[in-house]
mmCIF file of C-alpha atoms in Angstrom:
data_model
loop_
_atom_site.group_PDB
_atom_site.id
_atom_site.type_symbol
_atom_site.label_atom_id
_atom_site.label_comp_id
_atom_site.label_asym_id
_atom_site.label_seq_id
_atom_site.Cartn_x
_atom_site.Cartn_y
_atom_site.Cartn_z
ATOM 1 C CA UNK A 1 0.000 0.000 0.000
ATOM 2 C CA UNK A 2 1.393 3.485 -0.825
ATOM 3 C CA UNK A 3 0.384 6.660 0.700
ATOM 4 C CA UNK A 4 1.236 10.720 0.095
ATOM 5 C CA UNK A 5 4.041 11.668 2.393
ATOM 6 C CA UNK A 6 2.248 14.671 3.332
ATOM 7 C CA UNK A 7 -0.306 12.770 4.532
ATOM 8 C CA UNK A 8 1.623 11.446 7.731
ATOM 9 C CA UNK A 9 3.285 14.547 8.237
ATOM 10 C CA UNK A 10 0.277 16.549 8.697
ATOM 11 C CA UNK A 11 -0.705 13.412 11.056
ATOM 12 C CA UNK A 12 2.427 14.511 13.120
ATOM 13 C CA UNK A 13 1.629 17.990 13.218
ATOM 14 C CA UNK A 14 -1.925 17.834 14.920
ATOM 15 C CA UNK A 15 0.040 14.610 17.099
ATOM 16 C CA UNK A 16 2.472 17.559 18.258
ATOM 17 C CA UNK A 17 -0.385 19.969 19.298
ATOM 18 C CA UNK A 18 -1.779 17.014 21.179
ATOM 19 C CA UNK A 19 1.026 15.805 23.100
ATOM 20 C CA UNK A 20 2.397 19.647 23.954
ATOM 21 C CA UNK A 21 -1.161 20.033 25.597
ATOM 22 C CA UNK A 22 -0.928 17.024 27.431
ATOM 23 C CA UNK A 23 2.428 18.314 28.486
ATOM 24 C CA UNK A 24 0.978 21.632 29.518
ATOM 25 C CA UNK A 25 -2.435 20.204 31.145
ATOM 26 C CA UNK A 26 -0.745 16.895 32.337
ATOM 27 C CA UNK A 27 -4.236 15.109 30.850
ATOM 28 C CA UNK A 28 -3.678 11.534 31.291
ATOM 29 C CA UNK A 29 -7.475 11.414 29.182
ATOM 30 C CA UNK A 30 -6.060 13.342 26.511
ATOM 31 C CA UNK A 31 -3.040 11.188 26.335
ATOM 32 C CA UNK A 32 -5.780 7.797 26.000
ATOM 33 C CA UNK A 33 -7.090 9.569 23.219
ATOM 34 C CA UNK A 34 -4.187 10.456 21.406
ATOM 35 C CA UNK A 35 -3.116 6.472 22.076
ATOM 36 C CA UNK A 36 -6.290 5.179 20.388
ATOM 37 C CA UNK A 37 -5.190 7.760 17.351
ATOM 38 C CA UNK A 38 -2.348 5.859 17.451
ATOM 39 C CA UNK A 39 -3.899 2.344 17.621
ATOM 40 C CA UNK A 40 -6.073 3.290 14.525
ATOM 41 C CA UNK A 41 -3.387 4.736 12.570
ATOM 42 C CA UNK A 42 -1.428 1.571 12.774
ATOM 43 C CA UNK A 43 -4.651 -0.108 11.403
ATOM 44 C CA UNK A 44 -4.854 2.557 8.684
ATOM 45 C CA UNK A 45 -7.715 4.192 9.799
ATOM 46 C CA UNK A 46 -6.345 7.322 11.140
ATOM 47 C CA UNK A 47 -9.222 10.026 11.897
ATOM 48 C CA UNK A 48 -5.986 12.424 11.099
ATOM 49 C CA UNK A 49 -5.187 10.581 8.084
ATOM 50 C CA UNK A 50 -8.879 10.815 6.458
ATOM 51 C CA UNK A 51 -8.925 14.589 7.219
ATOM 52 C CA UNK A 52 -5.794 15.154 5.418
ATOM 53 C CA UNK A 53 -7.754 13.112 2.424
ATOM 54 C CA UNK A 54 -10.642 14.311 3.023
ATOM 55 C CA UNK A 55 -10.170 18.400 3.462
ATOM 56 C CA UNK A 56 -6.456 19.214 3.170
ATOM 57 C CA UNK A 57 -4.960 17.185 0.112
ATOM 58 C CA UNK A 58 -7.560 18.486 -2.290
ATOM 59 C CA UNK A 59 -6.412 21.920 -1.251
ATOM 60 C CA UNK A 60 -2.420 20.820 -2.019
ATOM 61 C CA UNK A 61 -0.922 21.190 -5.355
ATOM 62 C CA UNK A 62 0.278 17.825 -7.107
ATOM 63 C CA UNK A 63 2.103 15.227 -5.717
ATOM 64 C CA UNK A 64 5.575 13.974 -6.582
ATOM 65 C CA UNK A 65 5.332 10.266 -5.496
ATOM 66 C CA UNK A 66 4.046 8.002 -3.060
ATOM 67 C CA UNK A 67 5.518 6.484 -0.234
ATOM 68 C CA UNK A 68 5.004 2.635 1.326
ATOM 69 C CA UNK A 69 3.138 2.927 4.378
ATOM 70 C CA UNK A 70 4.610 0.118 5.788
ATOM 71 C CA UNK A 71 7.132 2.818 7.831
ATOM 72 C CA UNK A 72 4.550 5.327 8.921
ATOM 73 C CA UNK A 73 2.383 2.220 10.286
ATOM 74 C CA UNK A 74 5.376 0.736 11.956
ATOM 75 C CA UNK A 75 5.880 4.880 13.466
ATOM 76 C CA UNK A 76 2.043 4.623 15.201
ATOM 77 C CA UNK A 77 3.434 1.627 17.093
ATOM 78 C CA UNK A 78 6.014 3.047 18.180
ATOM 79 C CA UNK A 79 3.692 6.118 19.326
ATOM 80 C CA UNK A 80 1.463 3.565 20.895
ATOM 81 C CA UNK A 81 4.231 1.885 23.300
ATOM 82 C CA UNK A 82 4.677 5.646 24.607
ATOM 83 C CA UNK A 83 1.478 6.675 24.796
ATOM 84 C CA UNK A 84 1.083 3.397 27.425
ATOM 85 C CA UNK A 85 4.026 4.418 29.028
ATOM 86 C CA UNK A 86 3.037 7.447 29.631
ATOM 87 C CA UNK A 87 -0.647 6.551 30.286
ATOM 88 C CA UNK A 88 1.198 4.152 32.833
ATOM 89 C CA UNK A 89 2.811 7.024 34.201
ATOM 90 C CA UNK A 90 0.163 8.764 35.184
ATOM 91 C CA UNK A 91 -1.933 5.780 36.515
ATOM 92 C CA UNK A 92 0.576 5.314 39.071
ATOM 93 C CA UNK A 93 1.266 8.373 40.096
ATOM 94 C CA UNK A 94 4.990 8.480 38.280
ATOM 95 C CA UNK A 95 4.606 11.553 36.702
ATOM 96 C CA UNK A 96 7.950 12.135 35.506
ATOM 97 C CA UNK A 97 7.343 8.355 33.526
ATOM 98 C CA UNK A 98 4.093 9.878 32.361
ATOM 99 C CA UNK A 99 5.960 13.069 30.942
ATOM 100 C CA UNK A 100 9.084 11.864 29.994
ATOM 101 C CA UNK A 101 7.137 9.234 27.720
ATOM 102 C CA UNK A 102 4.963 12.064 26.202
ATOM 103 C CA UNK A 103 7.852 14.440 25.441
ATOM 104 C CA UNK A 104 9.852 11.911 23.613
ATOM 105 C CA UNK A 105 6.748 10.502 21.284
ATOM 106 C CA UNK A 106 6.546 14.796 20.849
ATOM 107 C CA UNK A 107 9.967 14.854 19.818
ATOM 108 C CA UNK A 108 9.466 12.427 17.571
ATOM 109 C CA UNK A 109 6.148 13.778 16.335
ATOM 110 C CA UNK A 110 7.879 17.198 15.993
ATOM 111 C CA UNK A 111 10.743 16.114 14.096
ATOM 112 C CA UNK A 112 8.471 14.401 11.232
ATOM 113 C CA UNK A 113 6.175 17.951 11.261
ATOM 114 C CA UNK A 114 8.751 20.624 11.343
ATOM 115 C CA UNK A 115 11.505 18.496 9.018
ATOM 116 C CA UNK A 116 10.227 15.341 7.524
ATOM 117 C CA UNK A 117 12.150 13.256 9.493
ATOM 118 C CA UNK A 118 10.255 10.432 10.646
ATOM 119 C CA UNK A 119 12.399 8.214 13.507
ATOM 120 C CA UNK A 120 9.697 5.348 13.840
ATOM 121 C CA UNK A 121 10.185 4.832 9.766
ATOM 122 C CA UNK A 122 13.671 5.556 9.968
ATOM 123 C CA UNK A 123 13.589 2.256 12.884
ATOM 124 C CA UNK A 124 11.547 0.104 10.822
ATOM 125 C CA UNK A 125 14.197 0.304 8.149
ATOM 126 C CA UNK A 126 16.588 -0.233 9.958
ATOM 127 C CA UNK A 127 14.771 -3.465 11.727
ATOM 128 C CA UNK A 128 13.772 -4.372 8.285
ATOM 129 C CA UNK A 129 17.723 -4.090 7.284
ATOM 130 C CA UNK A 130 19.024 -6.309 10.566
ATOM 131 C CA UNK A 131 16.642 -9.257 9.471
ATOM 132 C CA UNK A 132 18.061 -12.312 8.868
ATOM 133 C CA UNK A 133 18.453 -12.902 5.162
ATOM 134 C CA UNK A 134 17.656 -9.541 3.713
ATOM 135 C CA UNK A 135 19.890 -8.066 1.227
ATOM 136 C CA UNK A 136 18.632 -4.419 0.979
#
């Protein structure tokens, strides 16, 4: 399956707002709903993703090329094992847990809005690379 680059980045960008106001309200419900984003963006079924199809890319101008969404998928499941950390974190009362998960899935949210970069894709290749076998 391929999808528009853009697409995942603009995913980031509203996952950044979300996670800075968990940061700033310390909203362990807010966090639980950011972590179900996450669970139905690794199922391709992103509420953020169909917005950016839905309202957004028909606003963009044309697209280069598409991307396999094999990385980006692999990135939400990486956002999802923070997000529980996190939501951990503040179940137990270990708030700097709870924070210190949220602020790095931001980072990593931030990095893919503001640049591009995308460190969940950027593991699953390099996972994908370490497996037994593969030559690329």
């Amino acid at each position: 399956m391929q999808v528009d680059p853009r697409g995942p980045r603009f995913g980031a960008a509203v996952t950044t707002v979300v996670l800075a106001l968990v940061l700033v309200t310390g909203s362990a419900w807010l966090l639980a709903v950011q972590a179900i984003v996450f669970v139905l963006g690794a199922l391709d079924v992103s509420p953020y993703g169909f917005f950016f199809r839905k309202f957004v890319r028909p606003r963009l101008g044309p697209l280069g090329e598409l991307e396999d969404a094999a990385p980006p998928r692999f990135a939400q499941g990486v956002g999802i094992a923070f997000a529980v950390v996190g939501l951990i974190g503040f179940a137990t009362g270990i708030t700097p847990l709870a924070l210190g998960a949220t602020a790095a899935a931001l980072l990593a949210a931030f990095l893919n809005a503001a640049f591009g970069f995308c460190l969940g894709c950027e593991m699953y290749l390099i996972l994908r690379r370490l497996q037994p076998g593969r030559t690329t």
